[in-house]
CSV table of C-alpha atoms and ligand atoms in Angstrom, one decimal:
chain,number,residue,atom,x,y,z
G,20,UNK,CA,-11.7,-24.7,-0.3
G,21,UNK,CA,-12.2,-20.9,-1.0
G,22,UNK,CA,-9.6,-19.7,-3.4
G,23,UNK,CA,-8.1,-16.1,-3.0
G,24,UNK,CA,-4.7,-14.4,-3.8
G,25,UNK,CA,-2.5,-11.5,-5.3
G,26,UNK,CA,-2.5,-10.1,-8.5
G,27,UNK,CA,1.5,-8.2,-9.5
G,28,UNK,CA,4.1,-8.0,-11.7
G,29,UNK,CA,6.9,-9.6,-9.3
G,30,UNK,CA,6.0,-11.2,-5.8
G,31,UNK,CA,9.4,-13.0,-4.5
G,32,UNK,CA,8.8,-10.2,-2.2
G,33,UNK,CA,5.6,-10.8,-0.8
G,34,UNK,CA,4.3,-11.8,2.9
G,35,UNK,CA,0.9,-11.9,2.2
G,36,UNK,CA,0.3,-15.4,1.9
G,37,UNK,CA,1.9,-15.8,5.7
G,38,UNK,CA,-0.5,-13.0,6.5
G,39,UNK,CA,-3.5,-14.6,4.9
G,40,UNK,CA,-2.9,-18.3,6.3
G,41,UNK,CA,-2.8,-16.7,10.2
G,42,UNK,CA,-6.3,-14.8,9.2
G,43,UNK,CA,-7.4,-18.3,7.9
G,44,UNK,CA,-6.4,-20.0,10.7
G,45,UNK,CA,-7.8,-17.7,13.3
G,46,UNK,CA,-11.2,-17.2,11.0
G,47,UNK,CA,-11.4,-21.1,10.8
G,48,UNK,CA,-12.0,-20.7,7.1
G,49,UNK,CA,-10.6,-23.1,4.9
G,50,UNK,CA,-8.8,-21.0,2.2
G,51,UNK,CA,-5.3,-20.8,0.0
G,52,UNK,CA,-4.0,-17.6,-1.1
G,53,UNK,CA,-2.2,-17.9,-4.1
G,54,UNK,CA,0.2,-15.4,-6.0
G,55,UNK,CA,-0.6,-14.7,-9.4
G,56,UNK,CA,2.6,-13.0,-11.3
G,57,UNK,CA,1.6,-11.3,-14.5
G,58,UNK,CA,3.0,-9.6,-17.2
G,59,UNK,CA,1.1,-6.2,-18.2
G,60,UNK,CA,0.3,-7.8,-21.6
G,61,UNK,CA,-1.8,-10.6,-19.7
G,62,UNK,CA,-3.3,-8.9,-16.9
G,63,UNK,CA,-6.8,-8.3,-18.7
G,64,UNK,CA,-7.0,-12.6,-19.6
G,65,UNK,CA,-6.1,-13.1,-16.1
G,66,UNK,CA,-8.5,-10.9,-14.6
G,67,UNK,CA,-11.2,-12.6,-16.7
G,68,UNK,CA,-10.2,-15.9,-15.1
G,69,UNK,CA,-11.4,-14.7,-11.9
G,70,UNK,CA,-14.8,-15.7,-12.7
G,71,UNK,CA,-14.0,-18.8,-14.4
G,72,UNK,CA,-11.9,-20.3,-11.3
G,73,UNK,CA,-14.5,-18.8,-8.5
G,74,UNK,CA,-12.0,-17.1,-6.7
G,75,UNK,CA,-13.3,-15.0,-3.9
G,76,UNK,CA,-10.8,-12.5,-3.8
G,77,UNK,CA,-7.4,-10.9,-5.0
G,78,UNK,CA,-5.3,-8.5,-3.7
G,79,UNK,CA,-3.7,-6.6,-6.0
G,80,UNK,CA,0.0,-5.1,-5.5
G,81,UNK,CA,2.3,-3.4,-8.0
G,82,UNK,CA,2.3,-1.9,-10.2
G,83,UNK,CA,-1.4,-2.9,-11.3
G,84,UNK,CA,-3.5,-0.9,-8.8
G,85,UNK,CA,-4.9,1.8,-10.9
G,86,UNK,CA,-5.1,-0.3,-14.4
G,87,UNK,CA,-7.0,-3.6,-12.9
G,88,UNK,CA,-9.4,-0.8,-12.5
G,89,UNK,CA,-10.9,-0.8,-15.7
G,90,UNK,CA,-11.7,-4.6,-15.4
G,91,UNK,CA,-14.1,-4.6,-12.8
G,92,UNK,CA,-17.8,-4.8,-13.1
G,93,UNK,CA,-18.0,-1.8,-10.2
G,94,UNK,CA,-15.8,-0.1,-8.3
G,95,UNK,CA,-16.6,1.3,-4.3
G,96,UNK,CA,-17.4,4.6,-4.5
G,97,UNK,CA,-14.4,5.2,-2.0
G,98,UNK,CA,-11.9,3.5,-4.4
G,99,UNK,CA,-13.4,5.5,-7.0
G,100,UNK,CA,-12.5,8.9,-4.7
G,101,UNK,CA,-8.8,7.3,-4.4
G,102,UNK,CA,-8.4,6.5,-7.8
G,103,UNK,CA,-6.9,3.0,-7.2
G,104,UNK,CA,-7.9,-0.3,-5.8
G,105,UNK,CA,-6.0,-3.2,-4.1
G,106,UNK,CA,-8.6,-5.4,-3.4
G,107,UNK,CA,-11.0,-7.2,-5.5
G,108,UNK,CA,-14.4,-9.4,-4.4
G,109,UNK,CA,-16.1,-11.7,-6.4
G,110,UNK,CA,-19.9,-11.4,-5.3
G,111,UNK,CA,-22.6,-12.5,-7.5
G,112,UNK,CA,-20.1,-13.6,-10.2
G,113,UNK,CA,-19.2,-9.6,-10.4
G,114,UNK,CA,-16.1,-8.2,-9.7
G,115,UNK,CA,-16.3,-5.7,-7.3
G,116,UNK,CA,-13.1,-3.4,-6.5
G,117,UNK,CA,-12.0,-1.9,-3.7
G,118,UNK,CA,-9.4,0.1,-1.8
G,119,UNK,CA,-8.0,-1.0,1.9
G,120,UNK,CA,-4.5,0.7,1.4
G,121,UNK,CA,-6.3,3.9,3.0
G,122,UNK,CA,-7.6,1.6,6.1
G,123,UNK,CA,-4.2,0.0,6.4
G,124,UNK,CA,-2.1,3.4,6.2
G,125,UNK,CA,-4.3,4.9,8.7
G,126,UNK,CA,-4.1,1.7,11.2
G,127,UNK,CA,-0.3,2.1,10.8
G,128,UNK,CA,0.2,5.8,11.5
G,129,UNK,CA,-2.1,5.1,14.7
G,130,UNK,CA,0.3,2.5,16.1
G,131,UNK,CA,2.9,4.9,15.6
G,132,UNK,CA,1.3,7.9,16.8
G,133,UNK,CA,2.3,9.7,13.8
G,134,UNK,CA,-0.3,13.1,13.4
G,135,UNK,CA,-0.8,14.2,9.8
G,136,UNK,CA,-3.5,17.1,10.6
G,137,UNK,CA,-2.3,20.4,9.7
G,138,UNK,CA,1.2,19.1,8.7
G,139,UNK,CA,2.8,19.3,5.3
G,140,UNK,CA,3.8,16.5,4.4
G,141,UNK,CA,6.1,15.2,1.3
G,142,UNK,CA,5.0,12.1,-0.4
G,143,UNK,CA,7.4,10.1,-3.0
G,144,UNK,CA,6.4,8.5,-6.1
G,145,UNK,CA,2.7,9.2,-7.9
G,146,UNK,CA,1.3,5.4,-7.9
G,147,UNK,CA,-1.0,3.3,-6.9
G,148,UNK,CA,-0.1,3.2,-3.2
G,149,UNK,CA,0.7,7.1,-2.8
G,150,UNK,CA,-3.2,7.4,-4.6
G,151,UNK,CA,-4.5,5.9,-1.2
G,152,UNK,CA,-2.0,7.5,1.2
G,153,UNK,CA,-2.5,11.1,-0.3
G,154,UNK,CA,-6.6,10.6,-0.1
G,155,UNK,CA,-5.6,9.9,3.8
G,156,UNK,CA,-3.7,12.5,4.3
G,157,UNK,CA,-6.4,15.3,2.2
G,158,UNK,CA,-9.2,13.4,4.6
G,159,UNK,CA,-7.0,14.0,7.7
G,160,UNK,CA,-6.4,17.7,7.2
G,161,UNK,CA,-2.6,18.2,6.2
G,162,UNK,CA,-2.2,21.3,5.3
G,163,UNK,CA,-0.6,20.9,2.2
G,164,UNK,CA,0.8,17.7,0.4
G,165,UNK,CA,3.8,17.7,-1.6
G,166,UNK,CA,4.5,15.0,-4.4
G,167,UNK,CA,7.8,14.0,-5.6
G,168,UNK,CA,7.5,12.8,-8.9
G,169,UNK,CA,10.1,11.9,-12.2
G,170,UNK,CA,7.2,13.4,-14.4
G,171,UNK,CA,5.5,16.4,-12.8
G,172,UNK,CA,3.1,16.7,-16.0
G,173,UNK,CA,2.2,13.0,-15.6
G,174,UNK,CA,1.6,13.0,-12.0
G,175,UNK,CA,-0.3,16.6,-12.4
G,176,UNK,CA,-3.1,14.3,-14.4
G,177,UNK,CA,-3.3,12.0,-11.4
G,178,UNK,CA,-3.9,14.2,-8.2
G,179,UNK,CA,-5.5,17.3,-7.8
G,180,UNK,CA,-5.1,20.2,-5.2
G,181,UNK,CA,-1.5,19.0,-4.3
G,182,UNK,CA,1.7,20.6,-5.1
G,183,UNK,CA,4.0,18.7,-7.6
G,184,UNK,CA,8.1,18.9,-7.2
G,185,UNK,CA,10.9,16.8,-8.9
G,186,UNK,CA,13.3,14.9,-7.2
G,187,UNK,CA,16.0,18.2,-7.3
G,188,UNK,CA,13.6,20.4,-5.7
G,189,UNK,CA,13.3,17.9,-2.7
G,190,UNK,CA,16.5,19.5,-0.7
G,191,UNK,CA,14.4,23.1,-1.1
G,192,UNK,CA,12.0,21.7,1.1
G,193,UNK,CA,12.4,22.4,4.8
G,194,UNK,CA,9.2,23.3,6.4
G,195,UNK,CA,7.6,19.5,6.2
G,196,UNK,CA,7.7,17.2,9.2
G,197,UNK,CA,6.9,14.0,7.3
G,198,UNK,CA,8.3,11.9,4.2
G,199,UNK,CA,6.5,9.2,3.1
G,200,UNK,CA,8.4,6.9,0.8
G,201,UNK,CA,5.5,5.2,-1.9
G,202,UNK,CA,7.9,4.5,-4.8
G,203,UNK,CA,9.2,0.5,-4.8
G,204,UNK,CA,13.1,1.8,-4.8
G,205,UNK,CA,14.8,-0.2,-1.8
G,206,UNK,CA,12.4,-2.9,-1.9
G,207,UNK,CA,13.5,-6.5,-2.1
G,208,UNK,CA,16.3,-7.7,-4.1
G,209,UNK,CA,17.4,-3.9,-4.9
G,210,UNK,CA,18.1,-3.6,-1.0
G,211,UNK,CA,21.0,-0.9,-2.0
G,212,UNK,CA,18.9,1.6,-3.2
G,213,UNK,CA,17.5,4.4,-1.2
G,214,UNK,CA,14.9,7.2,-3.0
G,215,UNK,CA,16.4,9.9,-0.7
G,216,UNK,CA,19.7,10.3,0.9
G,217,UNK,CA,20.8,11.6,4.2
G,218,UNK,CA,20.8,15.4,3.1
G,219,UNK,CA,17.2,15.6,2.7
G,220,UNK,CA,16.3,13.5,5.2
G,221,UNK,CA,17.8,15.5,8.0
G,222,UNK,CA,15.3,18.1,7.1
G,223,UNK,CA,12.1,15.7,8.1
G,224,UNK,CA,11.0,14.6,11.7
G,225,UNK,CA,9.3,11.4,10.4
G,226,UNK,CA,10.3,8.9,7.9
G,227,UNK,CA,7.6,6.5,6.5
G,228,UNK,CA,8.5,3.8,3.8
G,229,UNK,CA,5.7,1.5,3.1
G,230,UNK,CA,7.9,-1.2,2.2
G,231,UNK,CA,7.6,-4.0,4.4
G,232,UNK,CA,10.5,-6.4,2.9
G,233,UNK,CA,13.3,-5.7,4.2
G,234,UNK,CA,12.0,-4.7,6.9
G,235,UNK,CA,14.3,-1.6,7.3
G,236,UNK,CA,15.1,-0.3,4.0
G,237,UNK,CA,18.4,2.0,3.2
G,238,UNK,CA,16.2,4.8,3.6
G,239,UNK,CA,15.0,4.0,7.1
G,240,UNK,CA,18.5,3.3,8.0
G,241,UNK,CA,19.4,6.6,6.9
G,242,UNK,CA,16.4,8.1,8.5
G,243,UNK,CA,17.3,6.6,12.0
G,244,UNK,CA,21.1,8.0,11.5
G,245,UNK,CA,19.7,11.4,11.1
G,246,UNK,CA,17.6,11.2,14.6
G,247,UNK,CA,14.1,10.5,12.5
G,248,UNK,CA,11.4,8.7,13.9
G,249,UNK,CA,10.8,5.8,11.4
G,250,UNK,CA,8.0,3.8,10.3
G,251,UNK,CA,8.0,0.5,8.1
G,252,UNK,CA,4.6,-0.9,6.2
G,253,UNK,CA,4.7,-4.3,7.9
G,254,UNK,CA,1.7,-3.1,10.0
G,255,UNK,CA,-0.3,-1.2,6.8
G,256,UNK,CA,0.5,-4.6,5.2
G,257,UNK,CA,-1.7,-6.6,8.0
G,258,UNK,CA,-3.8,-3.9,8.6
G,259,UNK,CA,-5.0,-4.0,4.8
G,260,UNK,CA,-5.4,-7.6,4.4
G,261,UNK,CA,-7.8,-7.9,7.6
G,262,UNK,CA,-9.6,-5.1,5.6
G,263,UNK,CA,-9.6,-7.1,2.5
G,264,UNK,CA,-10.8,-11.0,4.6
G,265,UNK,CA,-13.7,-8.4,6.5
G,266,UNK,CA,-14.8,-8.0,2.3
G,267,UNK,CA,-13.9,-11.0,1.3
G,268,UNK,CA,-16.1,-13.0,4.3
G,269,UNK,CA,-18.7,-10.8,5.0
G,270,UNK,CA,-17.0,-9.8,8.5
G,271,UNK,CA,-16.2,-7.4,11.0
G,272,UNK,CA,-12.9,-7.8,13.1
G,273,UNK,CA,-12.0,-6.1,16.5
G,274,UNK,CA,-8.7,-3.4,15.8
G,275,UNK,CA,-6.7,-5.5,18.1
G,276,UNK,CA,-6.8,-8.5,15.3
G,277,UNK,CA,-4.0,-6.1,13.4
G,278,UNK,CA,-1.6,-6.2,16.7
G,279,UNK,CA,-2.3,-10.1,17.0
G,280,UNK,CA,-1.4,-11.1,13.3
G,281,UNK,CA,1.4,-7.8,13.4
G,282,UNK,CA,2.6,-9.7,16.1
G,283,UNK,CA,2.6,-13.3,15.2
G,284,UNK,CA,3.9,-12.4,11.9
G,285,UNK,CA,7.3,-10.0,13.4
G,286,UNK,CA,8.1,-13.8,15.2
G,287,UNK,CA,8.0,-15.7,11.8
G,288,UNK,CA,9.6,-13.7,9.5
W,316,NAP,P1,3.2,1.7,-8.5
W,316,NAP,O1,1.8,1.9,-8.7
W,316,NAP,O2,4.1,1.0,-9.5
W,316,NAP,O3,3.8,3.1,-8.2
W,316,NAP,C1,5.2,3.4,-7.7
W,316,NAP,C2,5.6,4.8,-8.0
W,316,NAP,O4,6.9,4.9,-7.7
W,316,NAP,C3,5.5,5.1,-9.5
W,316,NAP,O5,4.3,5.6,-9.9
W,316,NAP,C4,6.7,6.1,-9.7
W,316,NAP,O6,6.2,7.5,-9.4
W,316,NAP,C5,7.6,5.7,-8.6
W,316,NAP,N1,8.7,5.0,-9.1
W,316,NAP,C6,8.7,3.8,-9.7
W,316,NAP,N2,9.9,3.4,-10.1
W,316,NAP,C7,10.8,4.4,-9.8
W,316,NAP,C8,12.2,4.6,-10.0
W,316,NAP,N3,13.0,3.7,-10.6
W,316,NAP,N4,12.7,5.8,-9.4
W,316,NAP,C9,11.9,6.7,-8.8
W,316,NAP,N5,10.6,6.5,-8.6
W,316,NAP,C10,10.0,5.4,-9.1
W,316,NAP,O7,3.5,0.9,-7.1
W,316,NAP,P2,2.6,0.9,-5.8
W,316,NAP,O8,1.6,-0.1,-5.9
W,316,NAP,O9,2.2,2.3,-5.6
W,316,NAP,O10,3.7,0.5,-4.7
W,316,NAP,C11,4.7,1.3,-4.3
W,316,NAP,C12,5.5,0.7,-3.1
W,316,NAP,O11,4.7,0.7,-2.0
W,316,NAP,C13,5.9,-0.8,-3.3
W,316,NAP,O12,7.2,-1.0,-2.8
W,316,NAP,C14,4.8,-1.6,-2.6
W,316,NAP,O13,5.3,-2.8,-2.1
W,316,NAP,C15,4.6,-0.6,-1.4
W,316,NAP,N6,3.3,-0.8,-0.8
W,316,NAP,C16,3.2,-1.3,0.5
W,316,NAP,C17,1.9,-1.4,1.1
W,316,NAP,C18,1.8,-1.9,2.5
W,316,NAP,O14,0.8,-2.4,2.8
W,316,NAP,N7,2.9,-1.8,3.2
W,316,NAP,C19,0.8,-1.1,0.3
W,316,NAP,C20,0.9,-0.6,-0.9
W,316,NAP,C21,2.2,-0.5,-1.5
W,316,NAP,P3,6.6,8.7,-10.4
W,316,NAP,O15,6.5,8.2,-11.8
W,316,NAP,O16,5.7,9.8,-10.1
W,316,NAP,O17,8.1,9.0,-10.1
């Protein structure tokens, strides 16, 4: 039995192991996913018990995808570009690090027909997730990419050629079509909160939140009430963790594999 799993802080939330076991089942591999919670204090020992148990692969989730970084024995040169991985292969007894974030955010604005190029386009929260998702978005042409930070000075370190606002500049903003919610605030069991509130919202075409549980946070809710299209990370979720099993098992699915799993997994859940 081939051992894989995800690597975070809290994972009440998570639907990957449903995710995984329908890959599993339709790869014929025989493999448990398992979900390792870790304190930041431990992460390094846990890491180094990759090795130790063989397991093939981790995920990673938050809010550990830039720090796990400095565990592995090499990084992908495209994870290196992004800054952040999410995915980690054992190979070799090496640790090798990836990101498949970028793959699964691209899948997911596809599916929803949602065009970035030449756009500007506001992204919340300066972490490991919004590392991949602004990569996309420089790689896709936006025309400029605003980030909504707590700590402009922090996030200024972490991202370059990208303008940097605080959370009360936000409402100055009208010429962007797209907000793209990468900060955890709504996410399973804070289901109250919302990042943004209707005001700004109204001011935005397209709302993406790449939470996937609940499935429609309070700040798609209020997207929809103010006419916006709006877009939940269910389908980034399954289109990253085919990435990840193509790594993991030396493999190369069709596209439609994301619908088939998307699908299955909108019936179970
Ligand atoms: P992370 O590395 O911890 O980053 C989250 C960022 O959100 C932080 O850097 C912070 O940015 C902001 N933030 C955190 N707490 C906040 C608060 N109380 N108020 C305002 N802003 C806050 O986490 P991540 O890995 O990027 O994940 C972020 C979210 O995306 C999670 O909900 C995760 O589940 C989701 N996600 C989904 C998918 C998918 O496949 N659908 C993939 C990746 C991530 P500032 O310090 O700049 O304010």
């Amino acid at each position: 039995m081939n051992i894989y799993g995800l690597l975070g802080k809290k994972l009440g939330h998570s639907l990957s192991p449903e995710i995984h076991k329908l890959i599993f089942e339709k790869l014929n591999v025989n493999g448990i996913y398992n979900l390792y919670e870790v304190s930041e204090n431990n992460i390094k020992d846990v890491v180094d018990k990759v090795k130790d148990f063989n397991i093939k692969g981790l995920n990673v989730t938050i809010p550990y995808k830039i720090k796990v970084m400095d565990y592995m024995d090499e990084v992908s040169k495209e994870a290196k570009k992004i800054g952040a991985i999410n995915t980690i292969v054992l190979k070799n007894n090496k640790m090798i690090g990836y990101n498949t974030d970028y793959y699964g955010f691209g899948m997911m604005l596809k599916k929803f027909k949602v065009e970035v190029k030449d756009k500007i386009v506001v992204v919340l929260g300066s972490g490991g997730a919004s590392k991949a998702v602004v990569q996309y978005l420089k790689d896709k042409g936006s025309k400029k990419i605003i980030i909504v930070t707590r700590n402009i000075k922090e996030a200024q370190c972490k991202f370059k050629n990208c303008e940097f606002i605080t959370y009360n500049d936000l409402k100055n903003v009208t010429n962007s079509e797209i907000i793209v919610n990468c900060t955890p605030i709504g996410m399973y069991p804070n289901v109250d909160n919302s990042i943004v509130e209707e005001n700004i919202l109204k001011n935005f075409k397209v709302s993406v939140d790449l939470i996937y549980n609940p499935l429609e946070t309070l700040f798609l809710k209020k997207s929809k009430k103010v006419g916006n299209t709006s877009v939940n990370g269910l389908y980034m979720l399954v289109g990253q963790a085919i990435k990840a099993q193509e790594l993991w098992n030396n493999i190369k699915f069709d596209e439609e594999i994301i619908d088939e799993i998307y699908d299955k997994l909108v019936e179970i859940i």
